[in-house]
Each structure stands twice: as C-alpha cells, then as structure tokens.
Coordinates of C-alpha atoms in Angstrom, one line a residue:
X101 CA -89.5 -81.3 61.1
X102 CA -88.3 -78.5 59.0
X103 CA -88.9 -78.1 55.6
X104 CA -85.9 -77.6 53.2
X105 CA -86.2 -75.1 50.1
X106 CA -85.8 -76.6 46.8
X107 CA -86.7 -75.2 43.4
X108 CA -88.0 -76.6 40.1
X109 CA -85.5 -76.9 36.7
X110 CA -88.5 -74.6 35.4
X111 CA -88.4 -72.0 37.6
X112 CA -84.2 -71.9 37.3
X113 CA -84.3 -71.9 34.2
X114 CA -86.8 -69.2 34.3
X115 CA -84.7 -67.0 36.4
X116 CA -81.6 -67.6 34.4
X117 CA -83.0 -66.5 31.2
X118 CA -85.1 -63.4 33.1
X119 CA -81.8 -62.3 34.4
X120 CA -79.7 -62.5 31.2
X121 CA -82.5 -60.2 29.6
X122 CA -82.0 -57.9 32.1
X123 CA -78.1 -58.2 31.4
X124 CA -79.0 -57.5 28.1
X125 CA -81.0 -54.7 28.5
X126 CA -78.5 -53.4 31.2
X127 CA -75.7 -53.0 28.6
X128 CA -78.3 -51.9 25.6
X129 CA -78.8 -48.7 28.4
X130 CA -75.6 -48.5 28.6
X131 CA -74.4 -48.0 25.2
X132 CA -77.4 -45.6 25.0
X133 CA -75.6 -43.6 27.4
X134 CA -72.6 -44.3 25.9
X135 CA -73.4 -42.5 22.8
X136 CA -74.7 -38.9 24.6
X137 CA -71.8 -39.0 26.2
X138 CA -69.0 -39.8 23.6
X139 CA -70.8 -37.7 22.1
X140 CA -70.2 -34.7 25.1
X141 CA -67.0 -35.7 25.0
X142 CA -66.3 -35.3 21.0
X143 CA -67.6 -31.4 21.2
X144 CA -65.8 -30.9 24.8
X145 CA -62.3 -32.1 23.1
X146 CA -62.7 -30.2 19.9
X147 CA -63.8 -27.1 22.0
X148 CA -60.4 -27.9 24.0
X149 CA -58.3 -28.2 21.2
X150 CA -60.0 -24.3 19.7
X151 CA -59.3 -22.6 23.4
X152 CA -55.9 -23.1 22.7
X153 CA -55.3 -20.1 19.8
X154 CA -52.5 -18.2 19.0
X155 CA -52.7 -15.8 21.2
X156 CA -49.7 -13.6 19.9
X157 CA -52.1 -13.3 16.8
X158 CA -55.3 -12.7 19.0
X159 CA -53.3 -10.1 21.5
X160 CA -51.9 -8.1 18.0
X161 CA -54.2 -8.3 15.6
X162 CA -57.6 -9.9 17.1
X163 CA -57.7 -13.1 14.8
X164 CA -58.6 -16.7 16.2
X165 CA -57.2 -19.8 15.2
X166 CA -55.2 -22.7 16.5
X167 CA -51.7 -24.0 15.1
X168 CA -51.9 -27.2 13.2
X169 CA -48.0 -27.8 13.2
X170 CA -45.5 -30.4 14.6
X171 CA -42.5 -29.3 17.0
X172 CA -40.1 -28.9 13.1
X173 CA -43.0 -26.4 12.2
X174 CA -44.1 -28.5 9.5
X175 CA -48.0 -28.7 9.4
X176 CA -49.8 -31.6 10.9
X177 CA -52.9 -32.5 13.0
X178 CA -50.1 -35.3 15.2
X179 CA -50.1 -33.2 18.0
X180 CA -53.9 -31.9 18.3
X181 CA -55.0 -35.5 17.5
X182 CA -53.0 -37.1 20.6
X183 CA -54.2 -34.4 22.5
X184 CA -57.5 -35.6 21.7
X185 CA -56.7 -38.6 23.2
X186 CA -55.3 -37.4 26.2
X187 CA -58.4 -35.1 27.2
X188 CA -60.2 -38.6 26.7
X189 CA -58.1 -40.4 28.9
X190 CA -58.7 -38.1 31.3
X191 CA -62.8 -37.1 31.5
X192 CA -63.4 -40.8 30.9
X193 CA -60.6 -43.3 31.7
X194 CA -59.1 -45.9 30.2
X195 CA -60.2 -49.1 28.4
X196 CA -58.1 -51.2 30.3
X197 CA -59.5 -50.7 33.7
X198 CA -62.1 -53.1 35.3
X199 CA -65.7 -51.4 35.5
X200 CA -66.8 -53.4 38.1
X201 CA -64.5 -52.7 40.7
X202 CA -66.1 -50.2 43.5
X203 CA -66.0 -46.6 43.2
X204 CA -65.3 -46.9 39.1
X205 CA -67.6 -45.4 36.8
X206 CA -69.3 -47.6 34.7
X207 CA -68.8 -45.6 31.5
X208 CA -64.7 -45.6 31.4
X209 CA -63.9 -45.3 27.8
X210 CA -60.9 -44.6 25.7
X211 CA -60.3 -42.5 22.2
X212 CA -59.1 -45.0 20.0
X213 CA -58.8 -42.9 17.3
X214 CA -59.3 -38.9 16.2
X215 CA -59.2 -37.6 13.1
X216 CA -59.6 -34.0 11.4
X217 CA -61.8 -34.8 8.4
X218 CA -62.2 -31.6 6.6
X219 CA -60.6 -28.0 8.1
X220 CA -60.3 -24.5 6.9
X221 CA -56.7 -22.6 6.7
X222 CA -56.5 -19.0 7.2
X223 CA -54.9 -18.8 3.9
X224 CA -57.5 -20.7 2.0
X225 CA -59.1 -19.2 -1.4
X226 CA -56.9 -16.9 -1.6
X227 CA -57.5 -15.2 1.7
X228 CA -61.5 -15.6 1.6
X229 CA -61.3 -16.8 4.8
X230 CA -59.2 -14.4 6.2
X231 CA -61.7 -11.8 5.3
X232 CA -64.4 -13.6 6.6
X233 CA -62.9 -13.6 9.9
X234 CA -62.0 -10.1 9.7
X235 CA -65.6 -9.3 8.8
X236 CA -67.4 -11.4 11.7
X237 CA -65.2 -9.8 14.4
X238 CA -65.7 -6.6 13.2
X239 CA -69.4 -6.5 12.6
X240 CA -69.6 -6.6 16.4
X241 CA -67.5 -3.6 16.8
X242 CA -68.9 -1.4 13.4
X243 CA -72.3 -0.3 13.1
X244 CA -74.1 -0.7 9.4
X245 CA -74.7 3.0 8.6
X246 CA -71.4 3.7 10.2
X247 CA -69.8 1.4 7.7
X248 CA -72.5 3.1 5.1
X249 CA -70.9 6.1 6.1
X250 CA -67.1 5.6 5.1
X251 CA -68.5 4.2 1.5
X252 CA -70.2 7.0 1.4
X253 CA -66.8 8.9 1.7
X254 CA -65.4 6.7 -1.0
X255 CA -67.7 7.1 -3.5
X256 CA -67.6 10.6 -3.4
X257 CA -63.8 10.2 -3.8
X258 CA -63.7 8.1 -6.6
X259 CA -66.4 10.7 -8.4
X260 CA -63.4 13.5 -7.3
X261 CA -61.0 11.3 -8.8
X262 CA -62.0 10.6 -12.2
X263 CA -62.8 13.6 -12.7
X264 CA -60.0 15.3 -11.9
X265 CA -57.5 13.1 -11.7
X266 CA -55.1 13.7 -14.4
X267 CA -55.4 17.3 -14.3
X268 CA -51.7 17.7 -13.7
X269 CA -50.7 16.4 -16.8
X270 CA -51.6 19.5 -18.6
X271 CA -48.6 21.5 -17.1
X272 CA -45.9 19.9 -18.7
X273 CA -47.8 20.1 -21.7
X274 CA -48.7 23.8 -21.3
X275 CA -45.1 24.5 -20.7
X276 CA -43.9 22.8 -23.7
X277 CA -46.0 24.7 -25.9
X278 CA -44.4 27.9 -24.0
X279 CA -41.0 27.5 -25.0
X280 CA -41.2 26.6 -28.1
X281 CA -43.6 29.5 -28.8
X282 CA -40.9 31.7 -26.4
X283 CA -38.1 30.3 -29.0
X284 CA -39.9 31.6 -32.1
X285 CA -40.6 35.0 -30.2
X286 CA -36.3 36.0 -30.1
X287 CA -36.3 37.8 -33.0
X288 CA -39.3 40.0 -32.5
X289 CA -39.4 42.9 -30.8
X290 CA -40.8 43.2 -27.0
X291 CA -40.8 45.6 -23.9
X292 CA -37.9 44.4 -21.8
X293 CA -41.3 44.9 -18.8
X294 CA -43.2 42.1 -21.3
X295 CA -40.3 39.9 -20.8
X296 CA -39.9 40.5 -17.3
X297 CA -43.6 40.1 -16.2
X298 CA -43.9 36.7 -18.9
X299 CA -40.7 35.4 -17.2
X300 CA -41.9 35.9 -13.1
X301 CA -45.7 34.2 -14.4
X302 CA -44.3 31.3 -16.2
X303 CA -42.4 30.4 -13.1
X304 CA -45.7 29.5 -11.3
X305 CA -46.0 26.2 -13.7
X306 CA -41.8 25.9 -13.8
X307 CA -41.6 26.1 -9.9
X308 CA -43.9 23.0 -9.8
X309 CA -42.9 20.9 -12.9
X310 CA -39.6 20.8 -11.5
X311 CA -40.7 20.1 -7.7
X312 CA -42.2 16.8 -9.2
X313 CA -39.2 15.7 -11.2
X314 CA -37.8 15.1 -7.2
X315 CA -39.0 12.0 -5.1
X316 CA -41.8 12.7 -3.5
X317 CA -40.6 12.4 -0.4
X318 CA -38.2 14.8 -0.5
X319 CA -41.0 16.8 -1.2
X320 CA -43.4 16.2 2.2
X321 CA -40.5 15.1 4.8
X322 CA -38.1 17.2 5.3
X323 CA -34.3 16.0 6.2
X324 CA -34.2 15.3 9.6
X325 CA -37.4 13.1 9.2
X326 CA -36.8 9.4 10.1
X327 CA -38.1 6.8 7.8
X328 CA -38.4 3.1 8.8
X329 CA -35.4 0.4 7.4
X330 CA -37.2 -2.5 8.1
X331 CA -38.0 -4.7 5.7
X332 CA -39.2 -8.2 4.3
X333 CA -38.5 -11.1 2.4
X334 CA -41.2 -11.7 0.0
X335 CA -40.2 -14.8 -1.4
X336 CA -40.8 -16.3 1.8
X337 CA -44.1 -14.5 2.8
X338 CA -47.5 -15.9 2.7
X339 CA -48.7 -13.6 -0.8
X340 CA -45.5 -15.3 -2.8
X341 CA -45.1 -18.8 -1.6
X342 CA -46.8 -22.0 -2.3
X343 CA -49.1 -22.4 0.4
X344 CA -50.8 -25.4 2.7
X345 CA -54.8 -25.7 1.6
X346 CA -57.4 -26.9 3.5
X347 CA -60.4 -29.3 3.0
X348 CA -63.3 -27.6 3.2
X349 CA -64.3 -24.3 2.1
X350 CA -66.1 -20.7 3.1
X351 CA -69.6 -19.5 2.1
X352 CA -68.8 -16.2 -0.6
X353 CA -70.1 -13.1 0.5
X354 CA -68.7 -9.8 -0.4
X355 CA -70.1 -7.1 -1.1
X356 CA -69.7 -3.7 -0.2
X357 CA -69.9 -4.1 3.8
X358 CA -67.5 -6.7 4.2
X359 CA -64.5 -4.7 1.9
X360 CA -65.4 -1.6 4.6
X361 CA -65.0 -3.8 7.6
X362 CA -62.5 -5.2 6.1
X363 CA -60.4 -1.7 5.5
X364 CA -61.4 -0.6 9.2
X365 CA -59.9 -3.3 10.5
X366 CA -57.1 -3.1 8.8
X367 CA -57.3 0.9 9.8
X368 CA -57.6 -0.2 13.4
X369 CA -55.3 -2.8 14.1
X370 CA -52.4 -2.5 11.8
X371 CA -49.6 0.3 11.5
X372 CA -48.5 3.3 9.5
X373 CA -46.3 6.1 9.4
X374 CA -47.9 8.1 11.8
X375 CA -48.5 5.1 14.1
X376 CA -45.5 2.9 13.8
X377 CA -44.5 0.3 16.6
X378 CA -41.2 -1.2 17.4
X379 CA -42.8 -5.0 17.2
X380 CA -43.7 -5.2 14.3
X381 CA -41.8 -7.2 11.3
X382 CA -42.8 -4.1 9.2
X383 CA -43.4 -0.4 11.0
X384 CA -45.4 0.7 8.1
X385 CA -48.0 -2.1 7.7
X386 CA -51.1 0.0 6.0
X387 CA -48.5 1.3 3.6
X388 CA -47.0 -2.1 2.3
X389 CA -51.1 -3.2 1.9
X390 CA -51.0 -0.6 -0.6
X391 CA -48.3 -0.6 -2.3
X392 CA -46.4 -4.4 -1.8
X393 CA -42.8 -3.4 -1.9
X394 CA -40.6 -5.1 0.2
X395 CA -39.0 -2.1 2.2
X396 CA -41.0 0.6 4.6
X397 CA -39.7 3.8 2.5
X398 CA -40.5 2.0 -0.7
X399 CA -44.1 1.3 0.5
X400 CA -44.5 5.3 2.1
X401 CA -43.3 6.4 -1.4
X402 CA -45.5 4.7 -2.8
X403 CA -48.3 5.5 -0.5
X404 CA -47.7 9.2 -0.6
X405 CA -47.6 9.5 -4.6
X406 CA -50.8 8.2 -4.9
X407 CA -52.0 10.5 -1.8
X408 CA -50.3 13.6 -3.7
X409 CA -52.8 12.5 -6.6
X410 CA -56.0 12.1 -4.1
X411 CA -55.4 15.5 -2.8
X412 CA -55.0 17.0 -6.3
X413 CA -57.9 15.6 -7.4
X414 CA -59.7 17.3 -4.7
X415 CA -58.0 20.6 -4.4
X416 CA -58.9 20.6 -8.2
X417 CA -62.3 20.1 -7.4
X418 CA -61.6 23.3 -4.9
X419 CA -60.3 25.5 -7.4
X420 CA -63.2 25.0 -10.0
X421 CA -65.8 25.6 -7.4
X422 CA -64.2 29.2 -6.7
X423 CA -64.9 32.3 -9.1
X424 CA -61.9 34.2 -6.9
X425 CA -59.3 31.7 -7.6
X426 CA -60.1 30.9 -11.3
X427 CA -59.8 34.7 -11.8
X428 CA -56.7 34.9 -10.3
X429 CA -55.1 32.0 -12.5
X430 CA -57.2 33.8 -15.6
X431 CA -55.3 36.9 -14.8
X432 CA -51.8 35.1 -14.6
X433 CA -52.9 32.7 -18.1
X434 CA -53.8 36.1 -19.7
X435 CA -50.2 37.3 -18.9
X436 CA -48.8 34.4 -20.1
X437 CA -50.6 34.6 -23.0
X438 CA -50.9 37.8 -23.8
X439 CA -49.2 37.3 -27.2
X440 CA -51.5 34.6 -28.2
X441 CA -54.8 36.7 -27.6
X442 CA -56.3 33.3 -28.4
X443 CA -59.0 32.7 -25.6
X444 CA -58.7 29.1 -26.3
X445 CA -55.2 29.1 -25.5
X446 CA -55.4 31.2 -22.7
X447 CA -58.0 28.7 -21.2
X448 CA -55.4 26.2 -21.6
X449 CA -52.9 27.9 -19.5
X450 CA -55.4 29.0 -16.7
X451 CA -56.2 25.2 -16.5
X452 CA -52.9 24.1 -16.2
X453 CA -52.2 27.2 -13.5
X454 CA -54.9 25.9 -11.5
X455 CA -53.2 22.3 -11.7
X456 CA -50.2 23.3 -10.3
X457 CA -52.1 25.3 -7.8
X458 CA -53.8 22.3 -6.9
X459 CA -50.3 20.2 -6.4
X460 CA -48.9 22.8 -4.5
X461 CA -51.7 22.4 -1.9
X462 CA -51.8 18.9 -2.0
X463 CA -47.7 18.7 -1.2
X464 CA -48.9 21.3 2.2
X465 CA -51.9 19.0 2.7
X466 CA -49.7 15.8 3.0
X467 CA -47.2 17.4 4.5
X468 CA -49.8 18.3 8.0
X469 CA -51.1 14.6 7.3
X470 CA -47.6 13.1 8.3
X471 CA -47.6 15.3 10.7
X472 CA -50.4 14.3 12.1
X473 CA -52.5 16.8 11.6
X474 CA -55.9 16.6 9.2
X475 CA -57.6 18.0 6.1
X476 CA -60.9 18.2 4.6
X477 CA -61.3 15.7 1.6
X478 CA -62.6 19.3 -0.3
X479 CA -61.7 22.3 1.2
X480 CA -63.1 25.6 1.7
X481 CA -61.6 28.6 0.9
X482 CA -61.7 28.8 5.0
X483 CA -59.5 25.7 4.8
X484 CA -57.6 26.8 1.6
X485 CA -53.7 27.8 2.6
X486 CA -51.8 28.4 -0.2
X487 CA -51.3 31.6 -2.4
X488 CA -51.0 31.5 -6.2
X489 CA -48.2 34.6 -6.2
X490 CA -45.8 32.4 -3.5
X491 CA -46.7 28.8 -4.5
X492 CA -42.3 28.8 -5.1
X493 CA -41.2 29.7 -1.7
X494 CA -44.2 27.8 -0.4
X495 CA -42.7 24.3 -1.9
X496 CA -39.1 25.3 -1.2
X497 CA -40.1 25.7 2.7
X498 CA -41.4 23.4 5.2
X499 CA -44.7 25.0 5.0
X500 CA -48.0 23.3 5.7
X501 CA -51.4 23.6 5.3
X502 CA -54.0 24.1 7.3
X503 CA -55.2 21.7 9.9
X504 CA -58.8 21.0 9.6
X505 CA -60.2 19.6 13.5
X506 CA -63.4 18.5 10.9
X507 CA -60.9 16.8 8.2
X508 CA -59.6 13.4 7.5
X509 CA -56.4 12.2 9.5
X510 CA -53.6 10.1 7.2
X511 CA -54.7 6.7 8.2
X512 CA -58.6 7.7 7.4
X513 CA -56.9 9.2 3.7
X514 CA -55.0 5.4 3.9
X515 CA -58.4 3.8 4.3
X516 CA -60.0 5.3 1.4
X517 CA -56.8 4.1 -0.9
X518 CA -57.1 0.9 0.3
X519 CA -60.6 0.6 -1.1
X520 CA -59.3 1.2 -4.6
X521 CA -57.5 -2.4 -4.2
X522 CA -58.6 -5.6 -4.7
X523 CA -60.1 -7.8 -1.3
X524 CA -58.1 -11.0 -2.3
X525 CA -54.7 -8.6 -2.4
X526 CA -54.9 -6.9 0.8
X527 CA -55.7 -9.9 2.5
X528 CA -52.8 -11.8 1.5
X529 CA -50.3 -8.6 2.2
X530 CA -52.3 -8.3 5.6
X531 CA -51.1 -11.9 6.1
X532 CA -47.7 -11.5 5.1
X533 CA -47.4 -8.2 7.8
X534 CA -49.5 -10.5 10.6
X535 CA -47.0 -13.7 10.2
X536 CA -44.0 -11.9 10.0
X537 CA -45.0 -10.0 13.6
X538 CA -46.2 -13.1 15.3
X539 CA -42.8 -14.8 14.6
X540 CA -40.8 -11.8 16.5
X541 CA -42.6 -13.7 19.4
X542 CA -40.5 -15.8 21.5
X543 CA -42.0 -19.9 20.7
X544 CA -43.3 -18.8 17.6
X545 CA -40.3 -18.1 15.3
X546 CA -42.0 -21.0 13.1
X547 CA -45.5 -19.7 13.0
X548 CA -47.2 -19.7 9.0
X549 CA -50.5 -18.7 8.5
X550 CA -51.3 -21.1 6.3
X551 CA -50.9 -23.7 9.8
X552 CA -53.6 -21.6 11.2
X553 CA -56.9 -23.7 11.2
X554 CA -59.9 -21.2 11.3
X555 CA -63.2 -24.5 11.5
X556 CA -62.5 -27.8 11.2
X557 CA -64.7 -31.3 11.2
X558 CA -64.0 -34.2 13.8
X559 CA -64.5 -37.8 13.4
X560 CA -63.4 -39.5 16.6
X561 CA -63.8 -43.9 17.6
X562 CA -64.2 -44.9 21.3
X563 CA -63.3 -48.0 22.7
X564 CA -65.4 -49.7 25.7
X565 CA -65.9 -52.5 27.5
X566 CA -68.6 -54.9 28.7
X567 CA -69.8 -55.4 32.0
X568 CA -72.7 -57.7 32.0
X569 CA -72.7 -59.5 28.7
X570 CA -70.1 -61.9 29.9
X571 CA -73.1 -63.6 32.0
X572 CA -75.4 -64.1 28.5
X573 CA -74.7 -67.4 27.8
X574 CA -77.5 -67.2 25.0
X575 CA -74.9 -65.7 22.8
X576 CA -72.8 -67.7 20.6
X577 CA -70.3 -65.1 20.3
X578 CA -69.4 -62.5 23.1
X579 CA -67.1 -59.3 22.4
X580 CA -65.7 -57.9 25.3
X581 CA -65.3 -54.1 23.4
X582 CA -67.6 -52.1 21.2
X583 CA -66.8 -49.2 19.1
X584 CA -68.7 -45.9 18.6
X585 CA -68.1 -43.2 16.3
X586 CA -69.0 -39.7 16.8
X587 CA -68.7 -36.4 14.9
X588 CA -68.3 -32.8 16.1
X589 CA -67.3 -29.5 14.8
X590 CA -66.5 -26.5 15.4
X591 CA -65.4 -22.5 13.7
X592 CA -64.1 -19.3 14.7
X593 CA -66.2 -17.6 11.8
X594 CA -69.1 -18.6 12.4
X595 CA -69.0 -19.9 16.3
X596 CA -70.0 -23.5 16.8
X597 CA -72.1 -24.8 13.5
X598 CA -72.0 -26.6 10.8
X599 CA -69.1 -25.7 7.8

C-alpha cells in the first residue's frame, strides 16, 4: 500500500513565512543594487551630457563647455534634462516593462525626473570663471618659471615706464619757450650763420612735434597698408549686456600666475595685426582686448599709441645709458641755446632732444613690429638705428629699425600691454571676440556665452518596480514602485569633483 505525502498546517505555515523573508530580503538586495547603480547611471548621464561641448569654441579657442539653450536660443536645461532621460531609458529600460519575463534584467528602471540644481556660466563673476578655465588649460601647457619669466619682463617694463614715460612731454614745452625767446630776439643783432645753424637744430624737436600732431597710423603704416573693416556691435556683446548668472560660484585665486597664463593664452590663441584670420568676427582680437573700441582700426590705433609710448619709454632708457648719444644732443642743446649760456636751460633742451630722439626710434621700432620683424625691449647701441642729424627724413620715409633675432615680436610687445589691464576686463572683451566668432559657424548663429555651462550639480529620481513583494502577504500595504534619488556632478575646471 503506498503511502501518500501530506504536510502539517505548521510546517506550511512555516514555509510560507520562510519564503516571504526570503522575498523580502530578495527585493532589500535589490534596491541595494539599485542604488550603485542609479547611482553609475547619474555620473554616466551627466558625463554624457559634458562630452557634448561646443566644439566650434574648443576647435578656436580651446575652451570647454556645453550649451544650456532651447532650439529659440533662449537658455534652458529642457533639452539636456530630457536627454537625461533618454540615456536612462536606454542603459536601463523602462518602468513599464515586466521584470520577470525571461531574458529581462531585473534592474529596468526609468528617470523620472533630472534636474540641474546649481551650475556655473562662463560669464559668471564677471568673467572669474572664464579665467579659471583659461588658467587650468594652460597650466598644462606653461611651465611656472616660464610664466616667472614673462613677469619678469613686465616688471622690468613697468620700472622703464614710470620712469620714463612722459619724457615726451618736454618737447612741446621746450619749443614753446623757443619761440617766444626767438620773438624777443628780432630786434637784436645776430650773424645771419647764428640764425642759420639755430634754425637747421631747432628742426630736430619741430620735425617730431609736428609728426605727432598726425594719427599715428599714418605714422607706422604706410598707404598701401590694409587695415581690417570689421567690426562689432557692442551693445549686444557679452561685456555690455545684461547677462544669464549661474547658481554656484568659483574658488578666487589670482594672483600673479594666473593673469600670465591668462595673457598667454590670450597671446596664443587669439588674433592681431600681424596674425589676422578671415573667421573671425573681429581680425584684430588682441588689439580690441586692449583698447575696447568697436572697429579693428580704432582698436590698432589704439594699440599702437600706447606701443609708441612703450618704446619711448625704453629708447629713453637707451639714450640715458649712452655718454655718445647724450653728447651729441648736448652739442645740438648747446646750439640751441647758445644765447641762453644758462646750463640749466641748456639741460632742458638736451632732455627734450633726447625725447624726440627717443620717438623717432620708437615710430622705426613699431614700424619693423608690424612688419613683423622684432626689437629688443632696450636696445644697444648695436641695435640702435636712428641718427640724430637725419631723424626728419627718417620719419618722412618708410624707414625702419633694426630687426633684433633676440628681441620681442609685436604680439609678445601686445602681451606685456595687456598686463597693464585689469583680469575682470580682458576677460569679458575676450568673450565678446570668442562669441562673436563661434556664431560665424553654421548651427551656431545663436550661441551666448553666458548659455555656456562650465560645472554644474545633478539631482536625478528613478522609478522602479517590484518583483517579489507582491507575494508578502505580511504587509498591509504593498507599492508596486519605489523612488531613489541620486546626485552627481561634474566641471570642466576642475575635472570631475565637487563645486
């Protein structure tokens, strides 16, 4: 007779509740999982949404950051935060399909929703953060003591500078005093060889008071130079209008470093006079850094006065270092003088000989850095081109002056200038070139800087459903979803860590 299998109401119940804890502790592992890798997926997404950068403004000007902006070119996170979704949807499914059917992963999940809590524009405090992505990329292409180097340079200028920077106002004043001594002079007598010889020395200061009263460039280009027309609106350019402003902000730093890698930068990767190219919304980019005008010649007119008052400054410098040229301007002030035979007076006029020397020099020195050519910040007398007895014939020409293969080209002179500006300046005109290039590039006629988000902070909420719960009778109330929240971040300054 055989025996048939039975079982006790115990022992079921016994197995029932055994096998809901094991439900139970089957979906506890789950959501375990659930959270590494909702959480994989959060920095995966984000890391998604930053591969996509503007890569007209990578490919130009070697900046990183991704476009926050709808298809009307208005800004807004719309379009990265569905995109969020959709990279979801596809590494981990979809909340509405069934986990237990076969060859379905048991983690299927869906974004619910994405949200940007906290980001950084590239326009934010008042182009901090623009400089602070200038200066990360470009500590991994400048050395420190090469950068120690250049503000080295700049120092040394700036010493040049102030002390001989206004050294050209004393020939004007010098020839003043002249003619109005020459006035009281008519009714004495004088050799008609006086006269002559007072007449042909004076000239020296004449011939360069009245080269400055024309524009300067008139002075370095000659006619058939061509001079860029381009030019820009600057009401509607990132330094003049109001601007979007992020949520989080930038660690300050400074300091003398960051405003030389800064400069280089802009040395290295934006455009001049004597490196202008056709796709740019402005040929003469370093120029309009330093002077802000809305048109190319304005900005080299600019740019050239204050490098004819550089160059003075050292030439100056020059001139008082050598006993042969300070006795050839004594000799010519004595001349001049002669009727004076006040020592005083005749130092006076030797100072303001050797100023206009000086100017002379500098108007040949920019005109070989236009060129292209180069010259020492202080010259020799090796390197020294002009002569005091032809300084009129030397303007009036196309002369220039020596090229020195150990000198400083224009945009290296450029670079110096632009470290007498202010860091929160140039990097809002830097902006204003950058944007208005990106824009000639076909899809991006609606690009703004202030769209362009540099680090930003993620807080995403996942969907998912049950699998095993369902057969827990224990519990009162059953719900078929849960809901995780994860955050992630990410930055182009400082790679992926915290803001």
């Amino acid at each position: 007779m055989r025996k048939r299998g039975s079982i006790t109401v115990f022992a079921a119940l016994s197995i029932m509740l055994i096998a809901q804890l094991l439900f139970t502790l089957f979906e506890a592992a789950r959501h375990r999982e659930y959270e590494k890798i909702l959480q994989m997926n959060s920095d995966s997404v984000l890391e998604s949404i930053f591969a996509d950068y503007c890569s007209p403004l990578w490919d130009t000007y070697h900046l990183l950051g991704f476009t926050a902006a709808d298809s009307r070119g208005a800004f807004s996170f719309n379009n990265c935060e569905a995109q969020l979704r959709n990279l979801t949807g596809d590494n981990l499914g979809s909340k509405g399909r069934i986990a237990l059917f076969p060859g379905v992963s048991l983690l299927c999940a869906a974004m619910t929703d994405g949200e940007f809590s906290s980001y950084t524009l590239m326009t934010d405090q008042g182009g901090r953060v623009f400089a602070t992505a200038v200066c990360e990329y470009m500590k991994q292409n400048i050395g420190y003591e090469t950068a120690k180097s250049v503000y080295s340079d700049y120092e040394a200028a700036k010493k040049v500078t102030k002390k001989y920077g206004d050294s050209d106002e004393s020939i004007d004043d010098v020839l003043q005093e002249l003619n109005r001594k020459g006035k009281s002079r008519k009714g004495t007598a004088q050799s008609s060889k006086e006269e002559a010889q007072q007449t042909e020395d004076e000239n020296v200061l004449t011939v360069v008071s009245e080269a400055k009263k024309d524009g300067v460039l008139s002075q370095v280009l000659p006619d058939s130079a061509k001079v860029s027309g381009k030019a820009l609106n600057l009401s509607r350019a990132v330094s003049h209008r109001t601007l979007e402003k992020g949520t989080a902000n930038v660690t300050e730093t400074g300091g003398w470093y960051d405003k030389v890698l800064l400069n280089q930068y802009f040395v290295n990767y934006l455009t001049c006079y004597t490196n202008a190219k056709g796709n740019r919304g402005l040929d003469y980019e370093l120029e309009y850094l330093i002077a802000g005008k809305s048109k190319d010649s304005e900005n080299l007119r600019v740019v050239v006065g204050e490098l004819l008052a550089m160059r003075e400054a050292s030439n100056m410098a020059t001139l008082m270092a050598s006993p042969e040229k300070q006795a050839e301007a004594l000799a010519m002030a004595t001349a001049i003088a002669a009727a004076s035979l006040n020592p005083v007076v005749i130092e006076v006029v030797k100072y303001a000989i050797l100023a206009a020397w000086a100017y002379a020099e500098s108007v040949l020195d920019v005109r070989t850095l236009l060129s292209g050519g180069k010259i020492a910040f202080i010259k020799s007398d090796f390197d020294w081109t002009s002569n005091l007895s032809s300084l009129g014939e030397l303007l009036s020409g196309w002369s220039k002056a020596k090229n020195c293969a150990h000198g400083l080209s224009y945009q290296e002179f450029l670079a110096l200038l632009l470290l007498t500006h202010g860091e929160s300046q140039l990097s809002m005109r830097a902006m204003d070139v950058e944007e208005a290039a990106v824009r000639l590039t076909e899809g991006y006629e609606l690009f703004r800087m202030d769209h362009v988000v540099c680090q930003t902070k993620m807080q995403a909420t996942y969907e998912y459903r049950t699998v095993a719960l369902g057969f827990v009778t224990l519990l009162e109330k059953k719900c078929d979803n849960f809901r995780i929240q994860t955050k992630a971040e990410y930055s182009y300054l400082t790679g992926k860590e915290g803001i």
